[in-house]
XYZ file of N, CA and C in Angstrom:
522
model
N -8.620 -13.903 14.013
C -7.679 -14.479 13.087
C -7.094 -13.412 12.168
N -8.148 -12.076 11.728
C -7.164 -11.309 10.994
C -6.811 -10.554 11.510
N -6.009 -9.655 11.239
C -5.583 -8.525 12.093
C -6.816 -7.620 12.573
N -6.553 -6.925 13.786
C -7.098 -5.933 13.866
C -6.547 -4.573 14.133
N -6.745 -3.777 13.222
C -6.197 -2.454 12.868
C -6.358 -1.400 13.371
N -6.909 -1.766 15.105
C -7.453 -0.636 15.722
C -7.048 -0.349 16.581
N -5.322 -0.317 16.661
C -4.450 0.465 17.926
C -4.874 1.529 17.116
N -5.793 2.586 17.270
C -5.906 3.949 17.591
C -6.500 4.199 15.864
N -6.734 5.159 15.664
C -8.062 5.727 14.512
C -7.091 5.488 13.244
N -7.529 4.372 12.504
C -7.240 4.152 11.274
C -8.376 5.379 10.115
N -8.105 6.463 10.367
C -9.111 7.277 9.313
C -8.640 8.675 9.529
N -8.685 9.442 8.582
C -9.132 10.784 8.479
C -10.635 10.993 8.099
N -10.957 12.396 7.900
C -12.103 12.865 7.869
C -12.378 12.702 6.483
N -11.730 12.373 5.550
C -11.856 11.835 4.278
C -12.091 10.477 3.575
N -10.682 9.629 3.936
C -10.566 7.896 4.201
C -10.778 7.590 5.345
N -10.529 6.273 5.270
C -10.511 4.824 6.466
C -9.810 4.024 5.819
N -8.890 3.705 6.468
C -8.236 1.767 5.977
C -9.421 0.791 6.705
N -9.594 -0.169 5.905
C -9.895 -1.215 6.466
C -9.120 -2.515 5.814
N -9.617 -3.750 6.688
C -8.986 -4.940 6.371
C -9.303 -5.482 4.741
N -8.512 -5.534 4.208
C -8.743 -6.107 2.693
C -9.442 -7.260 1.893
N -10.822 -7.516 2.040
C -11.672 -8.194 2.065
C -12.214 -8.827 0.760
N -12.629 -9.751 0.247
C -13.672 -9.926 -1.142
C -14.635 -8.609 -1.183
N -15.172 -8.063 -0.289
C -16.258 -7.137 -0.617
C -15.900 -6.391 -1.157
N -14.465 -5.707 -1.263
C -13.904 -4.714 -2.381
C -13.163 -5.232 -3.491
N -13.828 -6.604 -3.892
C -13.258 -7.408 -4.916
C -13.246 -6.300 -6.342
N -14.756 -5.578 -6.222
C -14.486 -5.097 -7.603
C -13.657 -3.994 -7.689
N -13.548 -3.338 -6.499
C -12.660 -2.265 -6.509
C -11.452 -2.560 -6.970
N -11.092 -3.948 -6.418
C -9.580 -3.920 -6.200
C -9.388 -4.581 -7.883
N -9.876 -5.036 -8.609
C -9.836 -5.960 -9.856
C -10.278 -4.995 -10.519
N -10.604 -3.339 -10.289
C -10.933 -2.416 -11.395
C -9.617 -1.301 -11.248
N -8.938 -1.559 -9.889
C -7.341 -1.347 -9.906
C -6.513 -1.704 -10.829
N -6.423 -2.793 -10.926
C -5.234 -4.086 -11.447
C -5.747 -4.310 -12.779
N -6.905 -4.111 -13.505
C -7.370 -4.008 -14.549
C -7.114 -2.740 -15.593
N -7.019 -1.744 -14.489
C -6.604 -0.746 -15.326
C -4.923 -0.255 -16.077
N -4.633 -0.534 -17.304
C -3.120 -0.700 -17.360
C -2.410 0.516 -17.085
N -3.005 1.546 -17.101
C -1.955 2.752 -16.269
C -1.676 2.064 -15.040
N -2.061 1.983 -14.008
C -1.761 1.095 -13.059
C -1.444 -0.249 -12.712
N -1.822 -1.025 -13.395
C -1.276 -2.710 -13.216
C 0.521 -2.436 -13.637
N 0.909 -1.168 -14.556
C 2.202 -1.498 -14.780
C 3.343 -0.844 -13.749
N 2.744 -0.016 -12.879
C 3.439 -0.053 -11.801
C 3.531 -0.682 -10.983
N 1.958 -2.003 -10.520
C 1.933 -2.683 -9.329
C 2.673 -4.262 -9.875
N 2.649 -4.267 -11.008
C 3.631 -5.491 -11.034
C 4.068 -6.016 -12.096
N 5.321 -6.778 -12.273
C 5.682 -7.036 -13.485
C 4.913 -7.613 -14.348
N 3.988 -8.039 -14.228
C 2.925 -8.285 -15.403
C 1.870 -7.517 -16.044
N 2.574 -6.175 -15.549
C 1.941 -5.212 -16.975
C -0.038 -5.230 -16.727
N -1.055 -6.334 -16.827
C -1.635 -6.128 -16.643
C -2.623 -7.427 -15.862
N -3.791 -7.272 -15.884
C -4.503 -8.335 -15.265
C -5.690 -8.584 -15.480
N -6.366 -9.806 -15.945
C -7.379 -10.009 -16.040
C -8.452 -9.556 -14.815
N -9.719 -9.805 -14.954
C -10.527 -9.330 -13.884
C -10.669 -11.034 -12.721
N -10.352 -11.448 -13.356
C -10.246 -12.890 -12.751
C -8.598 -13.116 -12.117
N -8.006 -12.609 -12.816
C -6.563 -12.694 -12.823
C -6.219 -11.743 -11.201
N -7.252 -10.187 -11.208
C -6.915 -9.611 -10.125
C -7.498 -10.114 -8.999
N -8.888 -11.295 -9.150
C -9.715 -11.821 -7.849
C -8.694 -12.719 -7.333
N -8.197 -13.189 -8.208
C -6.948 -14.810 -7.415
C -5.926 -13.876 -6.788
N -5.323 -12.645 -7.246
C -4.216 -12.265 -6.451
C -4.704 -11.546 -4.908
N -5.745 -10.734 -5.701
C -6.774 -10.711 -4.137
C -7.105 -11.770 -3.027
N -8.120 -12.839 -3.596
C -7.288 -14.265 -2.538
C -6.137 -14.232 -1.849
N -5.120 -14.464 -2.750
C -4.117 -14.739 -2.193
C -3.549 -13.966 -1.031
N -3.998 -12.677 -0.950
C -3.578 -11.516 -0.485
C -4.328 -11.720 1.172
N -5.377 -11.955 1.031
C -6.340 -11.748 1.651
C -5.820 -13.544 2.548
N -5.536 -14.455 1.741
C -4.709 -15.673 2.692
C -3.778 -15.519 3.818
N -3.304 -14.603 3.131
C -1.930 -14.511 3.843
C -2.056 -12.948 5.154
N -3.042 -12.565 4.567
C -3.390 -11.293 5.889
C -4.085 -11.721 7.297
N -2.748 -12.707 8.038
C -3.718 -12.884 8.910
C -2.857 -12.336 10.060
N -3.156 -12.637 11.283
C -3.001 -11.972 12.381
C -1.318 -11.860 12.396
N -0.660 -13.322 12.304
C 0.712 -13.147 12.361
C 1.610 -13.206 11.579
N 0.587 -13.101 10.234
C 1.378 -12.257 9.057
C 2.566 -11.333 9.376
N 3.445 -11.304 8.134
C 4.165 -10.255 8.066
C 3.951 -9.336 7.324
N 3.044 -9.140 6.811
C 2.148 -8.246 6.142
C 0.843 -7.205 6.421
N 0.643 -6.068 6.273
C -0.702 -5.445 5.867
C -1.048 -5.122 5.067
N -2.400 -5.610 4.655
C -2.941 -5.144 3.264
C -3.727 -4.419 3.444
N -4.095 -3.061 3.935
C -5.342 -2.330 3.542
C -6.195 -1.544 2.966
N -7.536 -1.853 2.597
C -8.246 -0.555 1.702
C -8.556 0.699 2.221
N -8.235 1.269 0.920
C -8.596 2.948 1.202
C -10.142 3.133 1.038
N -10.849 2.989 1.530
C -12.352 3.251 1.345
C -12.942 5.239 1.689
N -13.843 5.184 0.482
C -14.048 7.104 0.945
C -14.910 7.022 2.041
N -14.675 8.239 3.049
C -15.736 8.112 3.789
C -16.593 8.245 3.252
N -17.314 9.207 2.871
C -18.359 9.759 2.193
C -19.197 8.265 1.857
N -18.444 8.110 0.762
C -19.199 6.806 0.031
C -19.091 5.685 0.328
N -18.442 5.229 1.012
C -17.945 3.560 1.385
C -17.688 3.076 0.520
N -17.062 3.592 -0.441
C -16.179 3.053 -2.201
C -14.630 2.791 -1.684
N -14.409 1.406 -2.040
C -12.899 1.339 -2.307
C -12.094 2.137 -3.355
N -11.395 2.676 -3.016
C -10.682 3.806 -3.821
C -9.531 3.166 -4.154
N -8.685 2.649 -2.910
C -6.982 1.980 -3.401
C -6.834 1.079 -2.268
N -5.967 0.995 -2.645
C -4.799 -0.093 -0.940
C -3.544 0.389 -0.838
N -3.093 0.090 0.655
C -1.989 0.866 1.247
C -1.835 -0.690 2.276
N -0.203 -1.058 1.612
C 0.272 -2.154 2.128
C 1.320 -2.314 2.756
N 1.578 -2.550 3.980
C 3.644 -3.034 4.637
C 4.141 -4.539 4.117
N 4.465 -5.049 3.655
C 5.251 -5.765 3.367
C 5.911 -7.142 4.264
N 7.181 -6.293 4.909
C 7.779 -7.135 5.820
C 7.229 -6.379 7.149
N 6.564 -6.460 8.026
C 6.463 -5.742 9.168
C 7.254 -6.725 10.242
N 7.952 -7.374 10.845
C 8.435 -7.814 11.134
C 10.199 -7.652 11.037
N 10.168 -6.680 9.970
C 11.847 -6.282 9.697
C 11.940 -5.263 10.134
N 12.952 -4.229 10.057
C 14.164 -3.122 10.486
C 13.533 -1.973 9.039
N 13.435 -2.837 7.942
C 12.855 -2.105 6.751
C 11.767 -2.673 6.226
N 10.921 -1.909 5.798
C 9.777 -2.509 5.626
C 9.220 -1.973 4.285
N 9.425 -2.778 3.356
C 8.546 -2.367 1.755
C 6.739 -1.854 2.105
N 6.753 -0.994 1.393
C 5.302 -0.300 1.197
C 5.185 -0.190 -0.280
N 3.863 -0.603 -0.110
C 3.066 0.043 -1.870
C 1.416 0.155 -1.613
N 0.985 1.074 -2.697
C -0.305 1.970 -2.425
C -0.672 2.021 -3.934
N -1.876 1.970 -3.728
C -2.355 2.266 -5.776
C -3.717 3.270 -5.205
N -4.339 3.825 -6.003
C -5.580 4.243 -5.551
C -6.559 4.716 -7.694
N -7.323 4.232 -7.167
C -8.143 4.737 -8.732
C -8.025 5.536 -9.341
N -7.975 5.342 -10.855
C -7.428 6.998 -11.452
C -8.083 8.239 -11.286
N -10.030 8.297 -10.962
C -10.677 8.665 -10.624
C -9.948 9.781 -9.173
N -9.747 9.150 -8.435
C -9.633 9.529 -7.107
C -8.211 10.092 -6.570
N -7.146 10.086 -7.918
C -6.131 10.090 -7.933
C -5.835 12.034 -7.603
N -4.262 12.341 -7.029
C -3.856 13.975 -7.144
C -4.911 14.544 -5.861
N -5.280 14.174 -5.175
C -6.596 14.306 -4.254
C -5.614 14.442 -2.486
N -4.686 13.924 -2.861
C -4.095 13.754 -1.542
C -4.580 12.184 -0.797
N -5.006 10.873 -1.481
C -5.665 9.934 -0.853
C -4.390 9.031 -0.516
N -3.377 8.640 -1.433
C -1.927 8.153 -1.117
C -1.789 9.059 -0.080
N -1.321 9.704 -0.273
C -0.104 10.322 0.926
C -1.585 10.650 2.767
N -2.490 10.585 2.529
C -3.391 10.610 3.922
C -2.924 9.126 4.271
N -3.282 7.952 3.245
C -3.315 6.520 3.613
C -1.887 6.175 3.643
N -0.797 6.932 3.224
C 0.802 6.135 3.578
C 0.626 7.036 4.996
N 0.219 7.986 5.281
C 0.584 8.644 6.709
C 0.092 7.966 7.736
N -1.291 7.614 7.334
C -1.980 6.303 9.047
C -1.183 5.114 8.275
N -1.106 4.666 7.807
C -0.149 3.308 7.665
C 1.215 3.591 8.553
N 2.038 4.464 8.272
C 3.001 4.216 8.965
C 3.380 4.989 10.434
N 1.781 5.539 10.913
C 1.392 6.084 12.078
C 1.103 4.493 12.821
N 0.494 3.894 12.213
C 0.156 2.159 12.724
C 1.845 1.576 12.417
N 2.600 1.270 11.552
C 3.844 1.122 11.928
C 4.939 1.271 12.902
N 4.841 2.618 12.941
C 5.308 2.899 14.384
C 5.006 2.593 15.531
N 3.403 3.124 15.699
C 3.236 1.987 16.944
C 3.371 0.754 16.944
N 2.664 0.061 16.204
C 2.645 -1.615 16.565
C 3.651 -2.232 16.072
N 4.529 -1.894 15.535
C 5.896 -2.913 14.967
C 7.024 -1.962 15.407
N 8.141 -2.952 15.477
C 9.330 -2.675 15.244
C 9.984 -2.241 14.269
N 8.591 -1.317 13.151
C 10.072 -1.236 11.641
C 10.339 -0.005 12.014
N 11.661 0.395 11.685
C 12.770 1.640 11.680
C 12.256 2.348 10.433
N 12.455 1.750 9.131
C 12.532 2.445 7.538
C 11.333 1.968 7.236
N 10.333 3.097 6.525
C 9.432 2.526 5.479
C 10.489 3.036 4.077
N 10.050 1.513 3.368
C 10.652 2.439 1.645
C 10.243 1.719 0.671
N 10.026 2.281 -0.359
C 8.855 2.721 -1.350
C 9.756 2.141 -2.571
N 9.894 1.654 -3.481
C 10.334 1.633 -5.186
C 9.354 1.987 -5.849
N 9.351 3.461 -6.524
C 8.926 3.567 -7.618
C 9.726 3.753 -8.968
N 8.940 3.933 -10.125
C 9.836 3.694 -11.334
C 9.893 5.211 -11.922
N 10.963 5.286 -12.257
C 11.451 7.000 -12.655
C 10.210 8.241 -13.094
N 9.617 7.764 -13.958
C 8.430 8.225 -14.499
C 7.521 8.482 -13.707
N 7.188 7.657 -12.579
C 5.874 8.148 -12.235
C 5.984 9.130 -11.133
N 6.294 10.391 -11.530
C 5.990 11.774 -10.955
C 5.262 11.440 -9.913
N 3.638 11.102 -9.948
C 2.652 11.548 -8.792
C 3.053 10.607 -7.718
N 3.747 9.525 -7.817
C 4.558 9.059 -6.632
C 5.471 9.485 -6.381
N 6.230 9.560 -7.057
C 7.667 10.591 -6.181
C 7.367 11.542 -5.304
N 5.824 12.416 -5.758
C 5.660 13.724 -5.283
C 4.739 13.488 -4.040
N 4.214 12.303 -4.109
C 3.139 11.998 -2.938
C 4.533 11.467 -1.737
N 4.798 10.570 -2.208
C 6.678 9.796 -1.006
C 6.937 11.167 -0.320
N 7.279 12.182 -1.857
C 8.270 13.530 -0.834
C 7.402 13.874 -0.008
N 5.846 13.835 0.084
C 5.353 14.879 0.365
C 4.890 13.962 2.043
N 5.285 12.824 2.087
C 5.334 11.766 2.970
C 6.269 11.981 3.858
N 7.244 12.613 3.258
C 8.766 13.008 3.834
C 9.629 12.079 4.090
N 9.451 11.087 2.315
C 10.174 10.470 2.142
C 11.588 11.055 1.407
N 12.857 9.929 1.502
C 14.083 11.494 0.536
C 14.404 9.998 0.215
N 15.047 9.854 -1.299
C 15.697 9.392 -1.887
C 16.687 8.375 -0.859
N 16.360 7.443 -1.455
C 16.948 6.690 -0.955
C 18.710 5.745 -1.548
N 19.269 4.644 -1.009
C 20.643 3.991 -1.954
C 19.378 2.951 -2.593
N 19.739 2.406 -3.836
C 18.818 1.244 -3.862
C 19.697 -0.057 -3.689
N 19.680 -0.469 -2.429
C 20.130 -1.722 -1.819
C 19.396 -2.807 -1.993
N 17.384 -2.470 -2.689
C 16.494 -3.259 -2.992
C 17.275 -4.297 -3.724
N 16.731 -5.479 -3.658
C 17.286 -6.578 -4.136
C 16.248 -6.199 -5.338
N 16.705 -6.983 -6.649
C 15.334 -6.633 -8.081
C 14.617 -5.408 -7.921
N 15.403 -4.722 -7.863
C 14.618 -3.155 -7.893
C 14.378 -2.391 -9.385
N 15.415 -3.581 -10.659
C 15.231 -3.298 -12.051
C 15.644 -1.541 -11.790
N 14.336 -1.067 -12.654
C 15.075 0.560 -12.749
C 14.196 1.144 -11.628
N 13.975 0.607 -10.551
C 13.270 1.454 -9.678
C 14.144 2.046 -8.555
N 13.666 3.291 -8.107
C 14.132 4.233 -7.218
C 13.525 4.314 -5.817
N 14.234 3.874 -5.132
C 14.001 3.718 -3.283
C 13.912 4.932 -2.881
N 13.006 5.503 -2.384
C 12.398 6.060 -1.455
C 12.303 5.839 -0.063
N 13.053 6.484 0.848
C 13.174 5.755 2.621
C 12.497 6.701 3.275
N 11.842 6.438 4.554
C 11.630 7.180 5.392
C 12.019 6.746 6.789
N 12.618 7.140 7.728
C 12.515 6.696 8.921
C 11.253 6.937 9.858
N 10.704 5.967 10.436
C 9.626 5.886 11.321
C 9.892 6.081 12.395
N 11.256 5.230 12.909
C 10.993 5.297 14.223
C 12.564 5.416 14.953
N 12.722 6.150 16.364
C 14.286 6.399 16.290
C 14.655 5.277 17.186
């Protein structure tokens, strides 16, 4: 019933994605709790610890096999600690929204840009999306610099509610 994420090695010698589960409830609610980060992942600025388990649910509802969505955790190898999540959006479209958070802890490490690279190494193969692209908000440097370093380039922002955020495109696939 949920996806399985194993057309070919979801991991480096560092991370693993896996499927986005309650067992990294606290990880993911010590994400969304933290307000340096809750104010990039969504317009509500921040989130209760209860507030981040229901959106987790929800997340975790809707991740199922013929979803149009992936949600997955960045877990360390080393430790089997949820670190972040690395998500597609529409997989089912031509363009496909992505977003990634990872702990402030674990952050500048290179763990975004390893986990956007097998994400849209699994994009390419198993879907039809053409564009991954990214909105981030002017300020936050260590995304811009992780996207470029993704070999993402600036994108038009055609995003519908993109407010002051800046599209980031990449093409996946020709």
């Amino acid at each position: 019933r949920h996806h399985q994420h194993h057309s070919g090695k979801m991991s480096t010698p560092r991370i693993c994605l896996k499927s986005l589960t309650l067992h990294y409830a606290d990880g993911y609610a010590a994400l969304l709790t933290d307000s340096e980060t809750a104010k990039y992942i969504s317009e509500e600025n921040s989130f209760t610890h209860s507030g981040a388990i229901a959106k987790l649910q929800h997340i975790i509802e809707r991740n199922t096999a013929n979803s149009d969505q992936v949600y997955l955790g960045i877990v360390s190898e080393s430790s089997q600690e949820f670190i972040g999540y690395v998500a597609a959006h529409k997989i089912k479209n031509q363009v496909c929204p992505i977003s990634y958070a990872v702990l402030p802890l674990h952050r500048r490490k290179g763990v975004a840009q390893a986990a956007i690279t097998l994400l849209l190494d699994y994009l390419s193969k198993s879907t039809e999306v053409k564009y991954a692209e990214a909105l981030t908000h002017p300020g936050n440097t260590g995304s811009i610099t992780t996207l470029q370093a993704c070999g993402f380039t600036l994108g038009d922002s055609l995003a519908k509610n993109a407010h002051d955020r800046t599209v980031y495109r990449k093409r996946i696939r020709v």
